[in-house]
mmCIF file of C-alpha atoms in Angstrom:
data_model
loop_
_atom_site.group_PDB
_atom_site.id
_atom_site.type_symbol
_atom_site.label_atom_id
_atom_site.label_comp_id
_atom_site.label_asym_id
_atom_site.label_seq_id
_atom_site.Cartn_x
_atom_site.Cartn_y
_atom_site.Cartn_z
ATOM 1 C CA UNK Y 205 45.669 28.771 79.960
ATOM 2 C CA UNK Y 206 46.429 25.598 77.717
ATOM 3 C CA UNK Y 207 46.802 25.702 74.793
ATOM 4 C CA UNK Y 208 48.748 23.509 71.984
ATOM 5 C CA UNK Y 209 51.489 23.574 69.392
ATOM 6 C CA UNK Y 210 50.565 22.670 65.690
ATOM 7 C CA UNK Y 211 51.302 23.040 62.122
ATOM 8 C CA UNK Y 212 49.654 26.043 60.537
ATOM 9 C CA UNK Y 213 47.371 25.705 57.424
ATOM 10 C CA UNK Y 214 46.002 27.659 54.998
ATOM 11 C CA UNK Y 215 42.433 28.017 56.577
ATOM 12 C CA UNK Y 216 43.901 29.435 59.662
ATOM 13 C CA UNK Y 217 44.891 32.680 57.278
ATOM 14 C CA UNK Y 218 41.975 34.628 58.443
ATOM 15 C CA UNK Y 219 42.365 33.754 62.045
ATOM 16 C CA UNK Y 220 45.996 34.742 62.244
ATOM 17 C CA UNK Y 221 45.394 38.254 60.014
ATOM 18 C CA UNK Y 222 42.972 38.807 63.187
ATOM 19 C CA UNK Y 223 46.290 38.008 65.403
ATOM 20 C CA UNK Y 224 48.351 40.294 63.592
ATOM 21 C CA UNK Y 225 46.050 43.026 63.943
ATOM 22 C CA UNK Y 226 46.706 42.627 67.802
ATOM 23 C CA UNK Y 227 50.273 42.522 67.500
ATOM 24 C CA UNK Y 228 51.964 45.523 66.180
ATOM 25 C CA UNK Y 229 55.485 46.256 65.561
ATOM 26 C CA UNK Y 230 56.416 48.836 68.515
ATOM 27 C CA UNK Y 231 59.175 51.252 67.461
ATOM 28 C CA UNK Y 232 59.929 54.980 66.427
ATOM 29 C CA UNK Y 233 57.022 54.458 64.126
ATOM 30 C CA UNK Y 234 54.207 51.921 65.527
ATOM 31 C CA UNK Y 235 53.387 49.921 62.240
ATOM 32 C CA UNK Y 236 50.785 46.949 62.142
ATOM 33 C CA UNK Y 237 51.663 44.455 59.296
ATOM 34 C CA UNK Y 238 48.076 43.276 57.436
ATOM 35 C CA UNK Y 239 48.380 40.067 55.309
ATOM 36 C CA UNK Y 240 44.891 40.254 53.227
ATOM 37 C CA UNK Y 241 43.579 38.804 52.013
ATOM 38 C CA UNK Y 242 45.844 35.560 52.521
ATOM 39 C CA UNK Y 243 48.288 35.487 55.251
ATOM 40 C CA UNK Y 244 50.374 32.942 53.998
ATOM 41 C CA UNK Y 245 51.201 34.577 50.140
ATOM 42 C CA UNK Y 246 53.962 36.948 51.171
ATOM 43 C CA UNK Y 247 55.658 33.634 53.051
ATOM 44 C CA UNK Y 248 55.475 31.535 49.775
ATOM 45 C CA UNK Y 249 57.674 34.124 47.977
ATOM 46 C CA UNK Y 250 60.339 32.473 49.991
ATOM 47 C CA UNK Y 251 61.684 28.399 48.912
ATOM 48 C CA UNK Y 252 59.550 27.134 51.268
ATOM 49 C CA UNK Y 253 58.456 27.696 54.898
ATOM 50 C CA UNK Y 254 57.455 26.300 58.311
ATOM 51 C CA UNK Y 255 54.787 27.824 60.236
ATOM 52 C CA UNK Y 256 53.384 27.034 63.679
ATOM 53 C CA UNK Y 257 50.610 28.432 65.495
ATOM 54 C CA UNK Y 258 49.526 28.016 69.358
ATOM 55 C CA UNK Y 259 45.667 26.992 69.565
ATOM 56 C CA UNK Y 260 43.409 26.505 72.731
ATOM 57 C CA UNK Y 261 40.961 24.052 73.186
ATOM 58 C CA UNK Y 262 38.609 26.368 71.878
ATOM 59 C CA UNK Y 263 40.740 26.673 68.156
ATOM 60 C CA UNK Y 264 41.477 29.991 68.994
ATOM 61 C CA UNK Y 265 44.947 30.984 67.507
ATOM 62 C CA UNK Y 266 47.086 32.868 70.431
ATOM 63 C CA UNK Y 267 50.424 32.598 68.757
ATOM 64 C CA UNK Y 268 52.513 32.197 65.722
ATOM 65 C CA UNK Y 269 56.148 31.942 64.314
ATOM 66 C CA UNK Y 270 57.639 31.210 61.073
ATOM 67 C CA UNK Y 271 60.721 30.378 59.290
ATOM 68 C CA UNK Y 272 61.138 30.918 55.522
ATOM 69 C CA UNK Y 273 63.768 28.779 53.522
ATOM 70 C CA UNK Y 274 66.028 31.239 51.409
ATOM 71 C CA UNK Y 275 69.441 31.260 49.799
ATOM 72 C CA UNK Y 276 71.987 33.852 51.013
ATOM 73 C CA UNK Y 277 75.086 34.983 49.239
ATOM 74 C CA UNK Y 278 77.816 34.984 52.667
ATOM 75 C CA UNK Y 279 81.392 35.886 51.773
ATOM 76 C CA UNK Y 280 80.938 34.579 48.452
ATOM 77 C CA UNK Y 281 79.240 31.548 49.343
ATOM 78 C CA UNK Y 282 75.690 30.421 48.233
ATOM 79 C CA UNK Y 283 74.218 29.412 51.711
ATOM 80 C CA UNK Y 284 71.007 28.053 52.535
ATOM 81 C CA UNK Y 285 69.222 30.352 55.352
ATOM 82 C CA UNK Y 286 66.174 30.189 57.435
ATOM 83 C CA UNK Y 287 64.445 33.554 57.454
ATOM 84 C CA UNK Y 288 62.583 33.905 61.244
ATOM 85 C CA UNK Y 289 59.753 35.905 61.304
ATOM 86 C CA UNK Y 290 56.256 36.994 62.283
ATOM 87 C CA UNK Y 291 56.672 35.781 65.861
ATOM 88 C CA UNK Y 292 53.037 36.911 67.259
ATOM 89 C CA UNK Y 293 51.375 36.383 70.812
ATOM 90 C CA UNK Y 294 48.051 37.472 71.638
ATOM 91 C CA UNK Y 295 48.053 40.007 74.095
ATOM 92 C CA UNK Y 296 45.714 37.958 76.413
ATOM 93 C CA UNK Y 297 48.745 35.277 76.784
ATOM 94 C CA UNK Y 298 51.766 37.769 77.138
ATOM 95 C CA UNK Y 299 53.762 36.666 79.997
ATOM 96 C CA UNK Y 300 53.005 32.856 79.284
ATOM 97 C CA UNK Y 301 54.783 29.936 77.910
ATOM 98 C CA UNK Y 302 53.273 30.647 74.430
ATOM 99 C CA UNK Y 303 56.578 32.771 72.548
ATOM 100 C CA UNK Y 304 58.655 30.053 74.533
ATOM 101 C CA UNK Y 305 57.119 27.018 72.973
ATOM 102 C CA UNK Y 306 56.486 28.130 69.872
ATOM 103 C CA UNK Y 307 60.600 29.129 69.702
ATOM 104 C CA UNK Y 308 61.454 25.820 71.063
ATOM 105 C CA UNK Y 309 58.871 23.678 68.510
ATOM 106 C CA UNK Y 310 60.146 25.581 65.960
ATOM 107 C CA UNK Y 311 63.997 24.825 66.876
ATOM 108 C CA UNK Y 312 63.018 21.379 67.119
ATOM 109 C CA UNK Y 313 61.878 22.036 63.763
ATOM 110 C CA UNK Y 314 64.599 23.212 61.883
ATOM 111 C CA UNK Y 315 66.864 20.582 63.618
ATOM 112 C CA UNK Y 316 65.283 17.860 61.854
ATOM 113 C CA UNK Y 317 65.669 19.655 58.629
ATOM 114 C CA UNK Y 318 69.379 20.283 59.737
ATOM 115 C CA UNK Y 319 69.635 24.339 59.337
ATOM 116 C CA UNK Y 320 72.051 26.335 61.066
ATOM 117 C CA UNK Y 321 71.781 29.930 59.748
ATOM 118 C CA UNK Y 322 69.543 31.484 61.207
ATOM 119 C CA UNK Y 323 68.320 35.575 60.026
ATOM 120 C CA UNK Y 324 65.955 38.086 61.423
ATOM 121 C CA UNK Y 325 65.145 41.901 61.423
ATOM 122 C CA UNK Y 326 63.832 43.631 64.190
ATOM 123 C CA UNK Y 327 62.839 47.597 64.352
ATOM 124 C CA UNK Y 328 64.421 49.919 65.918
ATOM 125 C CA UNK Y 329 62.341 50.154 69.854
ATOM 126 C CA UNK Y 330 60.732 46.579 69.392
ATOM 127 C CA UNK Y 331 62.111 45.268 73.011
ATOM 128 C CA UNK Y 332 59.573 42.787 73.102
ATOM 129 C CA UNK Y 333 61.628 40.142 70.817
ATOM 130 C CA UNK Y 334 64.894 40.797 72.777
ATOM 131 C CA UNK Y 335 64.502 37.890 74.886
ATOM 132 C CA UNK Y 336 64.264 35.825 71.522
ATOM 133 C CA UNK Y 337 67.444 37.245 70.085
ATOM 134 C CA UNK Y 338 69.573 36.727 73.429
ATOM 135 C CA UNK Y 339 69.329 33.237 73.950
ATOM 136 C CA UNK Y 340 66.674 33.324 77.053
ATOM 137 C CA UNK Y 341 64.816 30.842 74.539
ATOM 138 C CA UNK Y 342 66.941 28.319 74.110
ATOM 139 C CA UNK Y 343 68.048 29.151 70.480
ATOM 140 C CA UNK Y 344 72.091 30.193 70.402
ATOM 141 C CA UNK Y 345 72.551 34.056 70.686
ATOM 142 C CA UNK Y 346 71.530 36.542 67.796
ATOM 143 C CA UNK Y 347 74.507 38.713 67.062
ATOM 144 C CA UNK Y 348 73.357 41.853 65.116
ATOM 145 C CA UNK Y 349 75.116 41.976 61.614
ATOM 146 C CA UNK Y 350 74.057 45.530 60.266
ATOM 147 C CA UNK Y 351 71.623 48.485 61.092
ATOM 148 C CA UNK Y 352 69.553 49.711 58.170
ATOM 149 C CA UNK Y 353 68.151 53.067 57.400
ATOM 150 C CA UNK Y 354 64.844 51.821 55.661
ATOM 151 C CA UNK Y 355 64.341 55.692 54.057
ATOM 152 C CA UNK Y 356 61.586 56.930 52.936
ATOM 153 C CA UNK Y 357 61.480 59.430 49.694
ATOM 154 C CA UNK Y 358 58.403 61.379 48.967
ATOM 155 C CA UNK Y 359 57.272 61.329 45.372
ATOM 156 C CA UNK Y 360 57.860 63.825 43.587
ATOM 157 C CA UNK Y 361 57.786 64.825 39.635
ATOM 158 C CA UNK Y 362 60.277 65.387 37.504
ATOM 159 C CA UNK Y 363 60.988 66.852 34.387
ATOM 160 C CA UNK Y 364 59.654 64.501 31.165
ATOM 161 C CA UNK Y 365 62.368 64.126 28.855
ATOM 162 C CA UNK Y 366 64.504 62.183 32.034
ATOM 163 C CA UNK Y 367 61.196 59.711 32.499
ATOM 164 C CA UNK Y 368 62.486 56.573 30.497
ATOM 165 C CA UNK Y 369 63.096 53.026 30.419
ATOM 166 C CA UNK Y 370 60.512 51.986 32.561
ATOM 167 C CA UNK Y 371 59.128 48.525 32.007
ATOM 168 C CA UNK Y 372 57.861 45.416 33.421
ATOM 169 C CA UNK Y 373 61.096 43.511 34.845
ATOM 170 C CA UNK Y 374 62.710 40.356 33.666
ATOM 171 C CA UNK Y 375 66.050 38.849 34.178
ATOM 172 C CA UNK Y 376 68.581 40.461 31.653
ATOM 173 C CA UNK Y 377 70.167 42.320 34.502
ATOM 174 C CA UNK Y 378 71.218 39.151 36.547
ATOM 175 C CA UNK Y 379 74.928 39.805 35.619
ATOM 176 C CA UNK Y 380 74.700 43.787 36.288
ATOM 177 C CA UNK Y 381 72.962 43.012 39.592
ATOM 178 C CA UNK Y 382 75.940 39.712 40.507
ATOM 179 C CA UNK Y 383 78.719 42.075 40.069
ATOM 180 C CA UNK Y 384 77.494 45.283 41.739
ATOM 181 C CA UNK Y 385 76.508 42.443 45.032
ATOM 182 C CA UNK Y 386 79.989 41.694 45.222
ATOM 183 C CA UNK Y 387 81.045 44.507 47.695
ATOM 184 C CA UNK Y 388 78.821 42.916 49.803
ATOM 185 C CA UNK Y 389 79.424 39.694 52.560
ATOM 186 C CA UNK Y 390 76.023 39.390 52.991
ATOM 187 C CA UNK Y 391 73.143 39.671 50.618
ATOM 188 C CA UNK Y 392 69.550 37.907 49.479
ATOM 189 C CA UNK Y 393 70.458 35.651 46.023
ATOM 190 C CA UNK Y 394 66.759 36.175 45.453
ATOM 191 C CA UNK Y 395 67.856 38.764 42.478
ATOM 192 C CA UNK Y 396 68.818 35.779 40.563
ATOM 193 C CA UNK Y 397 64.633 34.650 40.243
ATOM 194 C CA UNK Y 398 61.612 35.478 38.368
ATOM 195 C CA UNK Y 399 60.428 38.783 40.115
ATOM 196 C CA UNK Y 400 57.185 38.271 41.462
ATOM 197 C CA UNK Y 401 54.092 40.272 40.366
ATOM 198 C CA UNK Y 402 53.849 44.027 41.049
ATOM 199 C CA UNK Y 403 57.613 44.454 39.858
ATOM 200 C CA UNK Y 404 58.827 47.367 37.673
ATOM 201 C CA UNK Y 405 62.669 48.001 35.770
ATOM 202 C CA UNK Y 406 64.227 51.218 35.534
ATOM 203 C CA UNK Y 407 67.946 51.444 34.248
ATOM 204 C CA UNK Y 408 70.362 54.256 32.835
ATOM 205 C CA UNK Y 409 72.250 53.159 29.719
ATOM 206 C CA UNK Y 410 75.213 54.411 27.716
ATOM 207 C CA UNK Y 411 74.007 52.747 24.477
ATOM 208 C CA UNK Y 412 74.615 48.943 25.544
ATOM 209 C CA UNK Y 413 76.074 49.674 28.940
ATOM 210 C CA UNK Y 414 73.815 49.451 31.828
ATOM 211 C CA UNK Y 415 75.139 52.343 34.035
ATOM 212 C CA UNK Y 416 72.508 51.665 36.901
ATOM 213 C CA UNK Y 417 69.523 49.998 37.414
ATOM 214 C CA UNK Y 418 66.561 49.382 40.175
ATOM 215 C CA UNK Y 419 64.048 46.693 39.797
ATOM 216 C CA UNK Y 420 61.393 47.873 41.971
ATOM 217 C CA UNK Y 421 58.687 46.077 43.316
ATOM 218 C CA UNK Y 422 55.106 47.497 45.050
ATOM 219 C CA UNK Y 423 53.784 44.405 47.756
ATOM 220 C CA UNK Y 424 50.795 45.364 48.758
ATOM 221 C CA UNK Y 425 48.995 42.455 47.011
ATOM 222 C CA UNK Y 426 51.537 40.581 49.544
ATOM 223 C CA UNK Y 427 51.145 42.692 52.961
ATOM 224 C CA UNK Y 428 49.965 46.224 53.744
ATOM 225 C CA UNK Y 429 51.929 48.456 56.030
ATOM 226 C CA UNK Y 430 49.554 50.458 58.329
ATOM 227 C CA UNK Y 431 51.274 53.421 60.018
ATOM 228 C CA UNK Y 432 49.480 53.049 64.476
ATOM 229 C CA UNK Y 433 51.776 55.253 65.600
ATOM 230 C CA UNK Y 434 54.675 57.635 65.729
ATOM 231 C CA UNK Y 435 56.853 60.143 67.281
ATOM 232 C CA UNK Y 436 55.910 63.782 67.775
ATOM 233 C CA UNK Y 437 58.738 65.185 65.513
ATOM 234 C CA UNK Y 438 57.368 62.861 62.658
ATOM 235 C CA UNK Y 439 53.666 64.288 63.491
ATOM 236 C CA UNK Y 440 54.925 67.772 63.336
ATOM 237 C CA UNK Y 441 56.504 66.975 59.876
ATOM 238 C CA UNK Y 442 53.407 65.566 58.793
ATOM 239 C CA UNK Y 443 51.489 68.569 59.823
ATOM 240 C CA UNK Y 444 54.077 70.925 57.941
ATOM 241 C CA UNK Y 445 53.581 68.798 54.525
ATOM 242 C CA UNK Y 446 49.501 68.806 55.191
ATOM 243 C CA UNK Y 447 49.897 72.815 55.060
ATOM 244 C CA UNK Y 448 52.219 73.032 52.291
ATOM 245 C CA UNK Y 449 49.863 70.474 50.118
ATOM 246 C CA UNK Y 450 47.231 73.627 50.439
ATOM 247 C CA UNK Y 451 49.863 75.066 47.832
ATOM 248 C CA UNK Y 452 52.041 72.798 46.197
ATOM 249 C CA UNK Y 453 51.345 69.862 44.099
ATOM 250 C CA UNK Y 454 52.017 67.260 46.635
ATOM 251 C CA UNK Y 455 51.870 63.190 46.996
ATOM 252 C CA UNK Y 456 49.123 61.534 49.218
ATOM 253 C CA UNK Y 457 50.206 62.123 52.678
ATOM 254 C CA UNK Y 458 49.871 58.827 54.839
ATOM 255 C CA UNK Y 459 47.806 58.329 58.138
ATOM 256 C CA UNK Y 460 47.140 56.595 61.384
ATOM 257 C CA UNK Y 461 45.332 53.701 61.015
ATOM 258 C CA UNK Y 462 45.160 53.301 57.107
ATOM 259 C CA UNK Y 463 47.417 51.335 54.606
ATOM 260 C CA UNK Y 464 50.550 53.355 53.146
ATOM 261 C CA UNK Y 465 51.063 52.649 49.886
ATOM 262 C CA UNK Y 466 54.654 52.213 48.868
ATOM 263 C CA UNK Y 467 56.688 51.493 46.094
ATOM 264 C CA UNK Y 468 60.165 49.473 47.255
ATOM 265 C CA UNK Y 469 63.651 49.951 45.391
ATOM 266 C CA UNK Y 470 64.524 46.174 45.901
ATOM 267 C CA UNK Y 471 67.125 45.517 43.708
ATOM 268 C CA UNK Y 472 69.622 48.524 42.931
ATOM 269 C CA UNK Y 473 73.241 48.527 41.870
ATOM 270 C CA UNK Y 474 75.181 51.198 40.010
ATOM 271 C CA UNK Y 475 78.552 50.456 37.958
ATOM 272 C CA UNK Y 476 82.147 52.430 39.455
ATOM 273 C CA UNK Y 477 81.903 55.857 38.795
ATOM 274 C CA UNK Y 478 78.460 55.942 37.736
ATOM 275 C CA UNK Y 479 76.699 57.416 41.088
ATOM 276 C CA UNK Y 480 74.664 60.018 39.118
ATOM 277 C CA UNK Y 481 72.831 57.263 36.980
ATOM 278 C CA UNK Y 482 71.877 56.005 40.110
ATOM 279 C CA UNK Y 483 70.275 58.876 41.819
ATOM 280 C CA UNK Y 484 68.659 59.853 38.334
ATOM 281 C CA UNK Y 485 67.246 56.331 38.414
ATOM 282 C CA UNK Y 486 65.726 57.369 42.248
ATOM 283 C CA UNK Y 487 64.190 60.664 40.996
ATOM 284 C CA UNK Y 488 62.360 58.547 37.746
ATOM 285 C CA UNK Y 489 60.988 56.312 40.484
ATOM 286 C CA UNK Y 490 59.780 58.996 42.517
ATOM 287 C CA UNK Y 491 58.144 60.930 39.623
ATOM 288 C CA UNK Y 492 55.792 57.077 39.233
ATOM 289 C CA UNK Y 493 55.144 57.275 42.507
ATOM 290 C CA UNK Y 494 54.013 60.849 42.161
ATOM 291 C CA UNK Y 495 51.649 59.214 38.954
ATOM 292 C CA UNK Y 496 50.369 56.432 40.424
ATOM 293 C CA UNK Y 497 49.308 57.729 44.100
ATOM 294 C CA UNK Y 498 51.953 56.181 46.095
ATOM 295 C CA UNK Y 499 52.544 57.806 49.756
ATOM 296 C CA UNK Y 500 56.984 56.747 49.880
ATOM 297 C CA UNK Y 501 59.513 55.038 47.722
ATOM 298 C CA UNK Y 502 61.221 52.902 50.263
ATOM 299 C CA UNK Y 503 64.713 51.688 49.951
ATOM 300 C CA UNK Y 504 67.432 50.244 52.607
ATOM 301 C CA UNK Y 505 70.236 50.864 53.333
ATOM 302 C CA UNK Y 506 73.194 49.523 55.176
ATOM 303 C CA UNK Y 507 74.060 52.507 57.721
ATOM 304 C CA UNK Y 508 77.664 51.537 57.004
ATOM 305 C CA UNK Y 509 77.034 51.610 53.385
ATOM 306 C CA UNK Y 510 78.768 55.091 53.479
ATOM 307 C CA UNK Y 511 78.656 55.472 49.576
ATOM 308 C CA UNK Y 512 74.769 54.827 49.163
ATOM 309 C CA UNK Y 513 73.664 56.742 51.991
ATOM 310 C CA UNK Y 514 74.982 59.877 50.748
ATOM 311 C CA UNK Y 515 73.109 59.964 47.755
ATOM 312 C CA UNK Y 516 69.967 58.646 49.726
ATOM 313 C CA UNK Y 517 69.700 60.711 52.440
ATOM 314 C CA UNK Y 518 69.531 64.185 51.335
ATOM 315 C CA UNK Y 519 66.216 62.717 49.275
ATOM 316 C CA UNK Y 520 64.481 61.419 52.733
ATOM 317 C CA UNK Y 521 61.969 62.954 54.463
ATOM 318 C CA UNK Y 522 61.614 60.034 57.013
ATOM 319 C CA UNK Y 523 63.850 56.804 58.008
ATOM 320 C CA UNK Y 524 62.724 53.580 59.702
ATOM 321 C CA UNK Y 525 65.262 52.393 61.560
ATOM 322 C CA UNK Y 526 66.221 48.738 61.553
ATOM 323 C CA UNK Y 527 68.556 46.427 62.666
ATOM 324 C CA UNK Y 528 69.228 42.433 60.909
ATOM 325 C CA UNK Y 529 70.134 39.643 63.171
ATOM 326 C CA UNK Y 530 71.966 36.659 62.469
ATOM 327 C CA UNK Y 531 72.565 33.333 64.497
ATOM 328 C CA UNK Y 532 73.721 29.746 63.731
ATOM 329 C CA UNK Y 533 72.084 26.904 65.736
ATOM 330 C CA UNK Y 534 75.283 25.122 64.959
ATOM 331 C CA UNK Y 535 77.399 27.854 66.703
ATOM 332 C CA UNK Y 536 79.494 28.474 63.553
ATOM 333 C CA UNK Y 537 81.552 31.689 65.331
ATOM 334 C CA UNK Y 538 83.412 32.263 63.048
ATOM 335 C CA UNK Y 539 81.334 32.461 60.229
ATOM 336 C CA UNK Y 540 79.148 35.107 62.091
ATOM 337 C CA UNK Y 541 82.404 36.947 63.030
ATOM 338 C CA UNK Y 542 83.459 37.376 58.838
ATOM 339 C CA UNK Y 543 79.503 38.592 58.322
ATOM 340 C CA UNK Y 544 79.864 41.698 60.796
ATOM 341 C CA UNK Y 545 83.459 42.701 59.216
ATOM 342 C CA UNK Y 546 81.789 43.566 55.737
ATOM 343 C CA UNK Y 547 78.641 45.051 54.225
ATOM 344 C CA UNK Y 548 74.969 44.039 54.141
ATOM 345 C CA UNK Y 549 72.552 44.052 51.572
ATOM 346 C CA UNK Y 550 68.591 43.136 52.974
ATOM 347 C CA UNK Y 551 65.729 42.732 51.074
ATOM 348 C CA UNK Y 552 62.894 44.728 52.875
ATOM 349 C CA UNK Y 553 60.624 44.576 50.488
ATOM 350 C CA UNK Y 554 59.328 41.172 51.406
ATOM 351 C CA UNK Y 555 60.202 41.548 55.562
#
């Protein structure tokens, strides 16, 4: 099977939403990730990006991998990152050189444009990218940094005097946002931008005092999460809710095969003392989500974040478990070492 290493371009988008329909994320919950209708938009929310696909003689696309340029925030350092993702192999060509070359061209890659850090998520059952994160490739070792609890909260209505404050987003809430990030060694600096289209504010004031606040952000003109498959207890669950919809007012309920439609929490932070304002804040969201036809409002969380997951949990109905990986191709130990002694903060809405 030969086949040949190359830049990616925009006119192989169509060709490589094909490849992602054959390459689903295996887990808990089976989820294919659909790019239409342009593959490359959700990778242009990052600085820039490199993208590689494998092509036969034929110009038939059998593989891909990308790297997205971003700034982290580590220990209180701005730091520039490469975000590695989407790394795809046609079923047809598992078991050949394609994932190896692909990782290597792509570390040859990032050599020239001298990264080191190096970060990556990968879902909770997805042993097909182990290999990738322990070195077998020829990039340094993946250490994981965090496990995330990606939870997802039904919508749900509340009652209408506590629906307020929600408006298109813009950047007045950079400082709120910077000081809330702080209690975490490890966190996206993309708050600090123009939020991209399909983004909504909600915040809880005390006259001029932002108490919390979630910019929230719906991607589905970006990438559309389609459910393949999942675990008997979650089909039992869904069964349960499909009854109780018979009788209760009751969101859409998501199924196999079709797009879920899902509103993220992005950005969220909540001043000391002012836990209540946040979870208000999550109940508003869910009550648009409720309005506007939305299967989950989706927001990660640190497992370790102790504080946050006790006023998300008891809201969830289901969790997607994740994990965020973290290597330097400069074998900066240390540096890795400091990230897994603190808290993360990932941005899933844009994974």
């Amino acid at each position: 099977m030969k086949f040949t290493i190359r830049d990616a371009i925009q006119n192989d988008s169509d060709k490589l939403i094909e490849l992602t329909a054959l390459t689903p994320m295996k887990g808990i919950i089976g989820l294919r990730i659909d790019r239409k209708p342009d593959f490359f938009k959700l990778l242009r929310l990052g600085d820039s990006y490199l993208a590689l696909v494998a092509t036969t003689i034929e110009n038939d696309i059998v593989g891909f991998f990308a790297a997205v340029r971003t700034r982290l925030c580590l220990s209180g350092k701005e730091t520039i990152a490469w975000y590695v993702r989407d790394l795809k192999v046609h079923p047809a060509y598992k078991g050949s050189s394609v994932g190896f070359r692909l990782v290597k061209t792509m570390q040859a890659r990032l050599n020239e444009v001298n990264a080191d850090i190096l970060c990556c998520t990968v879902a909770a059952g997805n042993d097909l990218v182990v290999p990738f994160f322990e070195g077998r490739t020829g990039i340094p070792e993946f250490i994981k940094l965090s496990d995330f609890h990606v939870y997802q909260l039904l919508p749900a209505r509340v009652k209408k005097n506590e629906i307020k404050n929600l408006s298109v987003v813009n950047n007045s809430l950079t400082g709120f946002f910077e000081k809330f990030f702080k209690r975490y060694s490890y966190y996206p600096m993309a708050y600090t931008e123009e939020p991209p289209e399909g983004s909504i504010m909600l915040t809880e004031c005390e006259g001029e005092t932002v108490n919390a606040a979630i910019v929230a952000f719906d991607g589905q003109a970006y990438r559309q999460n389609v459910v393949t498959s999942y675990s008997w207890m979650i089909a039992a669950l869904l069964a349960a809710l499909k009854f109780l919809k018979l009788f209760l007012p009751l969101a859409p309920l998501p199924g196999k095969n079709e797009p879920l439609k899902m509103v993220y929490a992005r950005w969220y932070a909540f001043a000391k003392g002012k836990e209540k304002a946040f979870t208000v804040l999550l109940k508003r969201l869910r009550h648009y989500a409720f309005d506007n036809g939305y299967h989950f409002v989706c927001i990660a969380v640190n497992a370790a974040d102790h504080e946050v997951v006790r006023m998300v949990k008891p809201m969830s109905s289901f969790v997607f478990k994740s994990s965020v990986m973290i290597a330097s191709l400069k074998n900066d130990h240390s540096l890795l070492n400091d990230m897994r002694n603190g808290l993360s903060y990932e941005d899933y809405a844009i994974v």
